[in-house]
């Protein structure tokens, strides 16, 4: 596919261009910068809002579970609609609008906090608004890569974008925890809003015209387009397995994280800064995972790498309930656990994304991503509620062990599916039907 940045200045239609370095494409650089700072803001918010509730509002386990569930509810409610919508509109427009919305929501939160009006009800509203806009942004940036770069650059492009997300995981949690501890919740929220504003400034400068598959045809109804995305994922054994494994992981991970965010300050007595640093350790690990994802699947096979990485990444969290106290040894152990989790978790993420994009036709990229997001991330509100319930009824240590063990269902599902048998070469996509595009050549 021609790069969108190579559009002819007179006709506005994309023209073929000679293969070039990915980083020479100005539009890709703008996408990368915007996505990076946007992810940084998202990562900061995942720590700022829960820690504000726990440390400032003295929220209980049930209240924290409800706060996280409200923020994750848009994944269940809006993912399918977002996929159908993104496939019909320029991804640049979607990302710009969602950045503006998130910046305004968090800016208003900062003002309300400074006026002494920031309470749990306000946090619930902000969490839902930011979560809803993030659903559209995340679907859009995944679909935008396919429209903006050459086919042979997809693997490198995915690695770059996932690497930037990993970099955000380094700075975001640390920034969020430090901001709440050293400054205040209003300033922490305002700092997150600034990242979305910077993302807006970068992405709005994307100039290339996006080739939107099927845009010239008579648009199908939203319900029909959502059904086509569901049919594609359910009918393809690889995509179906990705959706099921994602659902199992995200449900258990959401429950585990709810307990985890209570376990660290209340059971281990860690400060907000220490918590932020511990969570940020997943970032360097994820950077390493991105580098490994560019080499290991093509050497050992995509299936074996997926299963082994999922077992190692999820299994290491089973050691966290054994930790006691707030000593330097405990903090170092958390850093090591999160580093390993980030490394192998990111290896799974990049490899799965490459498989999904490989088997999905052009005109279905947004809907396939949204359908899998719906199947996987849509379970997170229920997981967060379950985590809050278990923490209140069973105690923090036992609940953390049970929820971490539940994450092991994901690699089991992958090991028992055709996904585990994928070799060194990615499979080709199958025909998507009348509203999709023709299959494309698999990536070597």
PDB file of C-alpha atoms in Angstrom, residues 52-286:
ATOM      1  CA  UNK A  52      -6.152   9.901  44.783  1.00  0.00           C
ATOM      2  CA  UNK A  53      -9.154   7.787  45.782  1.00  0.00           C
ATOM      3  CA  UNK A  54      -7.130   5.558  48.129  1.00  0.00           C
ATOM      4  CA  UNK A  55      -4.728   8.053  49.712  1.00  0.00           C
ATOM      5  CA  UNK A  56      -6.800  11.250  49.751  1.00  0.00           C
ATOM      6  CA  UNK A  57     -10.438  10.130  49.815  1.00  0.00           C
ATOM      7  CA  UNK A  58      -9.679   6.975  51.860  1.00  0.00           C
ATOM      8  CA  UNK A  59     -11.650   4.874  49.385  1.00  0.00           C
ATOM      9  CA  UNK A  60     -12.342   1.307  50.404  1.00  0.00           C
ATOM     10  CA  UNK A  61     -11.827  -1.823  48.331  1.00  0.00           C
ATOM     11  CA  UNK A  62     -15.355  -1.720  46.916  1.00  0.00           C
ATOM     12  CA  UNK A  63     -15.098   1.968  46.016  1.00  0.00           C
ATOM     13  CA  UNK A  64     -11.745   1.485  44.303  1.00  0.00           C
ATOM     14  CA  UNK A  65     -13.139  -1.451  42.373  1.00  0.00           C
ATOM     15  CA  UNK A  66     -16.113   0.669  41.301  1.00  0.00           C
ATOM     16  CA  UNK A  67     -13.841   3.538  40.203  1.00  0.00           C
ATOM     17  CA  UNK A  68     -11.714   1.239  38.061  1.00  0.00           C
ATOM     18  CA  UNK A  69     -14.810  -0.473  36.668  1.00  0.00           C
ATOM     19  CA  UNK A  70     -16.365   2.841  35.632  1.00  0.00           C
ATOM     20  CA  UNK A  71     -13.169   3.856  33.845  1.00  0.00           C
ATOM     21  CA  UNK A  72     -13.046   0.525  32.021  1.00  0.00           C
ATOM     22  CA  UNK A  73     -16.775   0.292  31.217  1.00  0.00           C
ATOM     23  CA  UNK A  74     -16.393   2.130  27.854  1.00  0.00           C
ATOM     24  CA  UNK A  75     -14.272  -0.791  26.645  1.00  0.00           C
ATOM     25  CA  UNK A  76     -17.361  -2.965  26.963  1.00  0.00           C
ATOM     26  CA  UNK A  77     -19.917  -0.385  25.875  1.00  0.00           C
ATOM     27  CA  UNK A  78     -18.178   1.442  23.030  1.00  0.00           C
ATOM     28  CA  UNK A  79     -15.461  -0.737  21.481  1.00  0.00           C
ATOM     29  CA  UNK A  80     -17.601  -2.245  18.713  1.00  0.00           C
ATOM     30  CA  UNK A  81     -19.101   1.107  17.780  1.00  0.00           C
ATOM     31  CA  UNK A  82     -15.639   2.689  17.773  1.00  0.00           C
ATOM     32  CA  UNK A  83     -14.357   0.066  15.336  1.00  0.00           C
ATOM     33  CA  UNK A  84     -17.233   0.594  12.906  1.00  0.00           C
ATOM     34  CA  UNK A  85     -16.832   4.356  13.110  1.00  0.00           C
ATOM     35  CA  UNK A  86     -13.055   4.436  12.743  1.00  0.00           C
ATOM     36  CA  UNK A  87     -13.211   2.302   9.584  1.00  0.00           C
ATOM     37  CA  UNK A  88     -15.281   5.071   7.928  1.00  0.00           C
ATOM     38  CA  UNK A  89     -13.371   8.170   9.060  1.00  0.00           C
ATOM     39  CA  UNK A  90      -9.810   9.533   8.925  1.00  0.00           C
ATOM     40  CA  UNK A  91      -7.964   8.273  11.977  1.00  0.00           C
ATOM     41  CA  UNK A  92      -6.274  11.664  12.330  1.00  0.00           C
ATOM     42  CA  UNK A  93      -9.646  13.312  12.970  1.00  0.00           C
ATOM     43  CA  UNK A  94     -10.611  10.713  15.555  1.00  0.00           C
ATOM     44  CA  UNK A  95      -7.319  11.015  17.447  1.00  0.00           C
ATOM     45  CA  UNK A  96      -7.339  14.823  17.440  1.00  0.00           C
ATOM     46  CA  UNK A  97     -10.887  15.038  18.807  1.00  0.00           C
ATOM     47  CA  UNK A  98     -10.266  12.481  21.536  1.00  0.00           C
ATOM     48  CA  UNK A  99      -7.083  14.249  22.633  1.00  0.00           C
ATOM     49  CA  UNK A 100      -8.988  17.518  22.978  1.00  0.00           C
ATOM     50  CA  UNK A 101     -11.755  15.832  24.953  1.00  0.00           C
ATOM     51  CA  UNK A 102      -9.387  14.140  27.411  1.00  0.00           C
ATOM     52  CA  UNK A 103      -7.375  17.318  27.942  1.00  0.00           C
ATOM     53  CA  UNK A 104     -10.542  19.278  28.733  1.00  0.00           C
ATOM     54  CA  UNK A 105     -11.889  16.593  31.082  1.00  0.00           C
ATOM     55  CA  UNK A 106      -8.691  16.370  33.110  1.00  0.00           C
ATOM     56  CA  UNK A 107      -8.196  20.146  33.053  1.00  0.00           C
ATOM     57  CA  UNK A 108     -11.672  20.576  34.514  1.00  0.00           C
ATOM     58  CA  UNK A 109     -10.784  17.985  37.158  1.00  0.00           C
ATOM     59  CA  UNK A 110      -7.739  20.033  38.142  1.00  0.00           C
ATOM     60  CA  UNK A 111      -9.814  23.194  38.493  1.00  0.00           C
ATOM     61  CA  UNK A 112     -12.468  21.380  40.533  1.00  0.00           C
ATOM     62  CA  UNK A 113      -9.776  19.965  42.798  1.00  0.00           C
ATOM     63  CA  UNK A 114      -8.221  23.358  43.413  1.00  0.00           C
ATOM     64  CA  UNK A 115     -11.659  24.679  44.354  1.00  0.00           C
ATOM     65  CA  UNK A 116     -12.169  21.851  46.816  1.00  0.00           C
ATOM     66  CA  UNK A 117     -14.906  20.213  44.743  1.00  0.00           C
ATOM     67  CA  UNK A 118     -13.024  17.080  43.682  1.00  0.00           C
ATOM     68  CA  UNK A 119     -14.659  14.055  45.289  1.00  0.00           C
ATOM     69  CA  UNK A 120     -15.377  10.465  44.372  1.00  0.00           C
ATOM     70  CA  UNK A 121     -18.456  11.286  42.225  1.00  0.00           C
ATOM     71  CA  UNK A 122     -16.365  13.691  40.140  1.00  0.00           C
ATOM     72  CA  UNK A 123     -13.632  11.076  39.779  1.00  0.00           C
ATOM     73  CA  UNK A 124     -16.208   8.570  38.513  1.00  0.00           C
ATOM     74  CA  UNK A 125     -17.377  11.003  35.824  1.00  0.00           C
ATOM     75  CA  UNK A 126     -13.826  11.832  34.739  1.00  0.00           C
ATOM     76  CA  UNK A 127     -12.784   8.176  34.728  1.00  0.00           C
ATOM     77  CA  UNK A 128     -15.679   7.281  32.424  1.00  0.00           C
ATOM     78  CA  UNK A 129     -15.074  10.223  30.077  1.00  0.00           C
ATOM     79  CA  UNK A 130     -11.336   9.581  29.767  1.00  0.00           C
ATOM     80  CA  UNK A 131     -11.963   5.865  29.304  1.00  0.00           C
ATOM     81  CA  UNK A 132     -14.541   6.461  26.556  1.00  0.00           C
ATOM     82  CA  UNK A 133     -12.296   8.802  24.586  1.00  0.00           C
ATOM     83  CA  UNK A 134      -9.321   6.479  25.032  1.00  0.00           C
ATOM     84  CA  UNK A 135     -11.270   3.643  23.396  1.00  0.00           C
ATOM     85  CA  UNK A 136     -11.657   5.691  20.197  1.00  0.00           C
ATOM     86  CA  UNK A 137      -8.046   6.892  20.272  1.00  0.00           C
ATOM     87  CA  UNK A 138      -6.578   3.422  20.741  1.00  0.00           C
ATOM     88  CA  UNK A 139      -8.637   1.866  17.944  1.00  0.00           C
ATOM     89  CA  UNK A 140      -7.767   4.784  15.661  1.00  0.00           C
ATOM     90  CA  UNK A 141      -3.997   4.691  16.173  1.00  0.00           C
ATOM     91  CA  UNK A 142      -3.893   0.939  15.523  1.00  0.00           C
ATOM     92  CA  UNK A 143      -5.844   1.363  12.273  1.00  0.00           C
ATOM     93  CA  UNK A 144      -3.838   4.442  11.245  1.00  0.00           C
ATOM     94  CA  UNK A 145      -0.583   2.515  10.912  1.00  0.00           C
ATOM     95  CA  UNK A 146      -2.004   0.295   8.164  1.00  0.00           C
ATOM     96  CA  UNK A 147      -3.114   3.394   6.251  1.00  0.00           C
ATOM     97  CA  UNK A 148       0.050   5.441   6.669  1.00  0.00           C
ATOM     98  CA  UNK A 149       2.967   3.094   5.979  1.00  0.00           C
ATOM     99  CA  UNK A 150       4.051   0.527   3.405  1.00  0.00           C
ATOM    100  CA  UNK A 151       3.150  -3.121   3.935  1.00  0.00           C
ATOM    101  CA  UNK A 152       6.764  -4.147   4.418  1.00  0.00           C
ATOM    102  CA  UNK A 153       7.058  -1.525   7.173  1.00  0.00           C
ATOM    103  CA  UNK A 154       4.186  -2.841   9.318  1.00  0.00           C
ATOM    104  CA  UNK A 155       6.325  -4.970  11.619  1.00  0.00           C
ATOM    105  CA  UNK A 156       8.788  -2.111  12.215  1.00  0.00           C
ATOM    106  CA  UNK A 157       5.940   0.337  12.637  1.00  0.00           C
ATOM    107  CA  UNK A 158       4.218  -1.866  15.208  1.00  0.00           C
ATOM    108  CA  UNK A 159       7.491  -2.333  17.054  1.00  0.00           C
ATOM    109  CA  UNK A 160       8.050   1.445  17.126  1.00  0.00           C
ATOM    110  CA  UNK A 161       4.537   2.229  18.374  1.00  0.00           C
ATOM    111  CA  UNK A 162       4.598  -0.526  20.970  1.00  0.00           C
ATOM    112  CA  UNK A 163       8.058   0.624  22.014  1.00  0.00           C
ATOM    113  CA  UNK A 164       6.721   4.119  22.568  1.00  0.00           C
ATOM    114  CA  UNK A 165       3.881   2.711  24.608  1.00  0.00           C
ATOM    115  CA  UNK A 166       6.510   0.913  26.665  1.00  0.00           C
ATOM    116  CA  UNK A 167       8.401   4.155  27.155  1.00  0.00           C
ATOM    117  CA  UNK A 168       5.169   5.696  28.406  1.00  0.00           C
ATOM    118  CA  UNK A 169       4.874   2.847  30.896  1.00  0.00           C
ATOM    119  CA  UNK A 170       8.245   3.895  32.298  1.00  0.00           C
ATOM    120  CA  UNK A 171       7.388   7.544  32.862  1.00  0.00           C
ATOM    121  CA  UNK A 172       3.607   7.496  33.282  1.00  0.00           C
ATOM    122  CA  UNK A 173       3.161   5.526  36.532  1.00  0.00           C
ATOM    123  CA  UNK A 174       6.206   7.136  38.129  1.00  0.00           C
ATOM    124  CA  UNK A 175       4.957  10.596  37.181  1.00  0.00           C
ATOM    125  CA  UNK A 176       1.454   9.846  38.419  1.00  0.00           C
ATOM    126  CA  UNK A 177       2.588   8.435  41.754  1.00  0.00           C
ATOM    127  CA  UNK A 178       5.109  11.198  42.358  1.00  0.00           C
ATOM    128  CA  UNK A 179       2.612  13.927  41.410  1.00  0.00           C
ATOM    129  CA  UNK A 180       0.011  12.679  43.882  1.00  0.00           C
ATOM    130  CA  UNK A 181       2.579  12.218  46.673  1.00  0.00           C
ATOM    131  CA  UNK A 182       4.658  15.372  46.187  1.00  0.00           C
ATOM    132  CA  UNK A 183       2.147  17.842  44.778  1.00  0.00           C
ATOM    133  CA  UNK A 184      -1.599  17.259  44.802  1.00  0.00           C
ATOM    134  CA  UNK A 185      -4.291  15.405  42.910  1.00  0.00           C
ATOM    135  CA  UNK A 186      -5.447  18.534  41.013  1.00  0.00           C
ATOM    136  CA  UNK A 187      -1.920  19.251  39.752  1.00  0.00           C
ATOM    137  CA  UNK A 188      -1.450  15.591  38.881  1.00  0.00           C
ATOM    138  CA  UNK A 189      -4.639  15.659  36.812  1.00  0.00           C
ATOM    139  CA  UNK A 190      -3.595  18.905  35.126  1.00  0.00           C
ATOM    140  CA  UNK A 191      -0.200  17.427  34.202  1.00  0.00           C
ATOM    141  CA  UNK A 192      -1.950  14.513  32.507  1.00  0.00           C
ATOM    142  CA  UNK A 193      -4.096  16.969  30.552  1.00  0.00           C
ATOM    143  CA  UNK A 194      -0.938  18.611  29.225  1.00  0.00           C
ATOM    144  CA  UNK A 195       0.185  15.342  27.640  1.00  0.00           C
ATOM    145  CA  UNK A 196      -3.055  15.039  25.696  1.00  0.00           C
ATOM    146  CA  UNK A 197      -2.665  18.634  24.558  1.00  0.00           C
ATOM    147  CA  UNK A 198       0.829  17.834  23.251  1.00  0.00           C
ATOM    148  CA  UNK A 199      -0.528  14.763  21.466  1.00  0.00           C
ATOM    149  CA  UNK A 200      -3.150  16.963  19.802  1.00  0.00           C
ATOM    150  CA  UNK A 201      -0.487  19.362  18.550  1.00  0.00           C
ATOM    151  CA  UNK A 202       1.564  16.524  17.029  1.00  0.00           C
ATOM    152  CA  UNK A 203      -1.226  14.508  15.405  1.00  0.00           C
ATOM    153  CA  UNK A 204      -3.025  17.493  13.911  1.00  0.00           C
ATOM    154  CA  UNK A 205       0.101  18.107  11.781  1.00  0.00           C
ATOM    155  CA  UNK A 206      -0.340  14.817   9.897  1.00  0.00           C
ATOM    156  CA  UNK A 207      -0.829  15.977   6.306  1.00  0.00           C
ATOM    157  CA  UNK A 208      -1.182  12.868   4.154  1.00  0.00           C
ATOM    158  CA  UNK A 209      -4.591  11.805   2.877  1.00  0.00           C
ATOM    159  CA  UNK A 210      -5.570   8.446   4.309  1.00  0.00           C
ATOM    160  CA  UNK A 211      -6.819   5.820   1.839  1.00  0.00           C
ATOM    161  CA  UNK A 212      -9.977   4.698   3.645  1.00  0.00           C
ATOM    162  CA  UNK A 213     -11.121   1.315   2.238  1.00  0.00           C
ATOM    163  CA  UNK A 214     -14.710   1.312   1.000  1.00  0.00           C
ATOM    164  CA  UNK A 215     -15.281   5.027   1.707  1.00  0.00           C
ATOM    165  CA  UNK A 216     -16.396   5.627  -1.900  1.00  0.00           C
ATOM    166  CA  UNK A 217     -19.009   2.868  -1.624  1.00  0.00           C
ATOM    167  CA  UNK A 218     -22.432   3.328  -0.148  1.00  0.00           C
ATOM    168  CA  UNK A 219     -21.822   3.076   3.595  1.00  0.00           C
ATOM    169  CA  UNK A 220     -23.365   0.106   5.355  1.00  0.00           C
ATOM    170  CA  UNK A 221     -25.356   0.642   8.505  1.00  0.00           C
ATOM    171  CA  UNK A 222     -23.405   0.700  11.730  1.00  0.00           C
ATOM    172  CA  UNK A 223     -25.100  -2.445  13.013  1.00  0.00           C
ATOM    173  CA  UNK A 224     -24.193  -4.349   9.874  1.00  0.00           C
ATOM    174  CA  UNK A 225     -20.580  -3.201  10.029  1.00  0.00           C
ATOM    175  CA  UNK A 226     -20.321  -4.251  13.669  1.00  0.00           C
ATOM    176  CA  UNK A 227     -21.782  -7.649  12.728  1.00  0.00           C
ATOM    177  CA  UNK A 228     -19.186  -8.038   9.982  1.00  0.00           C
ATOM    178  CA  UNK A 229     -16.393  -7.405  12.481  1.00  0.00           C
ATOM    179  CA  UNK A 230     -17.857  -9.933  14.915  1.00  0.00           C
ATOM    180  CA  UNK A 231     -18.286 -12.504  12.139  1.00  0.00           C
ATOM    181  CA  UNK A 232     -14.674 -12.045  11.012  1.00  0.00           C
ATOM    182  CA  UNK A 233     -13.232 -12.588  14.500  1.00  0.00           C
ATOM    183  CA  UNK A 234     -15.546 -15.462  15.453  1.00  0.00           C
ATOM    184  CA  UNK A 235     -15.072 -17.193  12.097  1.00  0.00           C
ATOM    185  CA  UNK A 236     -11.285 -17.076  12.051  1.00  0.00           C
ATOM    186  CA  UNK A 237      -9.684 -19.595  14.463  1.00  0.00           C
ATOM    187  CA  UNK A 238      -6.628 -17.397  15.054  1.00  0.00           C
ATOM    188  CA  UNK A 239      -8.583 -14.212  15.741  1.00  0.00           C
ATOM    189  CA  UNK A 240     -11.077 -16.142  17.846  1.00  0.00           C
ATOM    190  CA  UNK A 241      -8.299 -17.521  20.024  1.00  0.00           C
ATOM    191  CA  UNK A 242      -6.741 -14.068  20.378  1.00  0.00           C
ATOM    192  CA  UNK A 243     -10.100 -12.736  21.586  1.00  0.00           C
ATOM    193  CA  UNK A 244     -10.675 -15.567  24.080  1.00  0.00           C
ATOM    194  CA  UNK A 245      -7.140 -15.463  25.471  1.00  0.00           C
ATOM    195  CA  UNK A 246      -7.343 -11.687  25.751  1.00  0.00           C
ATOM    196  CA  UNK A 247     -10.652 -11.935  27.629  1.00  0.00           C
ATOM    197  CA  UNK A 248      -9.221 -14.443  30.105  1.00  0.00           C
ATOM    198  CA  UNK A 249      -6.106 -12.339  30.689  1.00  0.00           C
ATOM    199  CA  UNK A 250      -7.785  -8.945  30.960  1.00  0.00           C
ATOM    200  CA  UNK A 251     -10.519 -10.163  33.312  1.00  0.00           C
ATOM    201  CA  UNK A 252      -8.011 -11.685  35.740  1.00  0.00           C
ATOM    202  CA  UNK A 253      -5.520  -8.837  35.311  1.00  0.00           C
ATOM    203  CA  UNK A 254      -8.169  -6.219  36.136  1.00  0.00           C
ATOM    204  CA  UNK A 255      -9.109  -8.120  39.293  1.00  0.00           C
ATOM    205  CA  UNK A 256      -5.448  -8.549  40.218  1.00  0.00           C
ATOM    206  CA  UNK A 257      -4.636  -4.860  39.684  1.00  0.00           C
ATOM    207  CA  UNK A 258      -7.506  -3.741  41.910  1.00  0.00           C
ATOM    208  CA  UNK A 259      -6.137  -5.891  44.721  1.00  0.00           C
ATOM    209  CA  UNK A 260      -2.538  -4.926  43.831  1.00  0.00           C
ATOM    210  CA  UNK A 261      -3.213  -1.187  44.180  1.00  0.00           C
ATOM    211  CA  UNK A 262      -4.559  -1.857  47.667  1.00  0.00           C
ATOM    212  CA  UNK A 263      -1.888  -4.415  48.583  1.00  0.00           C
ATOM    213  CA  UNK A 264       1.072  -2.117  47.923  1.00  0.00           C
ATOM    214  CA  UNK A 265       0.091   0.841  50.168  1.00  0.00           C
ATOM    215  CA  UNK A 266      -1.889  -1.016  52.854  1.00  0.00           C
ATOM    216  CA  UNK A 267      -0.168  -4.386  53.193  1.00  0.00           C
ATOM    217  CA  UNK A 268       3.394  -3.439  52.195  1.00  0.00           C
ATOM    218  CA  UNK A 269       3.046   0.209  53.401  1.00  0.00           C
ATOM    219  CA  UNK A 270       4.718   1.674  50.307  1.00  0.00           C
ATOM    220  CA  UNK A 271       4.523   5.389  49.490  1.00  0.00           C
ATOM    221  CA  UNK A 272       2.917   6.737  46.333  1.00  0.00           C
ATOM    222  CA  UNK A 273       6.357   7.411  44.857  1.00  0.00           C
ATOM    223  CA  UNK A 274       7.543   3.859  45.569  1.00  0.00           C
ATOM    224  CA  UNK A 275       4.355   2.463  44.046  1.00  0.00           C
ATOM    225  CA  UNK A 276       4.815   4.572  40.929  1.00  0.00           C
ATOM    226  CA  UNK A 277       8.423   3.453  40.544  1.00  0.00           C
ATOM    227  CA  UNK A 278       7.494  -0.200  41.038  1.00  0.00           C
ATOM    228  CA  UNK A 279       4.767  -0.003  38.392  1.00  0.00           C
ATOM    229  CA  UNK A 280       7.085   1.900  36.071  1.00  0.00           C
ATOM    230  CA  UNK A 281       9.490  -1.059  36.010  1.00  0.00           C
ATOM    231  CA  UNK A 282       7.210  -2.683  33.462  1.00  0.00           C
ATOM    232  CA  UNK A 283       8.310   0.020  31.027  1.00  0.00           C
ATOM    233  CA  UNK A 284      11.995  -0.941  30.616  1.00  0.00           C
ATOM    234  CA  UNK A 285      10.901  -4.560  30.452  1.00  0.00           C
ATOM    235  CA  UNK A 286       8.406  -3.725  27.725  1.00  0.00           C
TER     236      UNK A 286
END
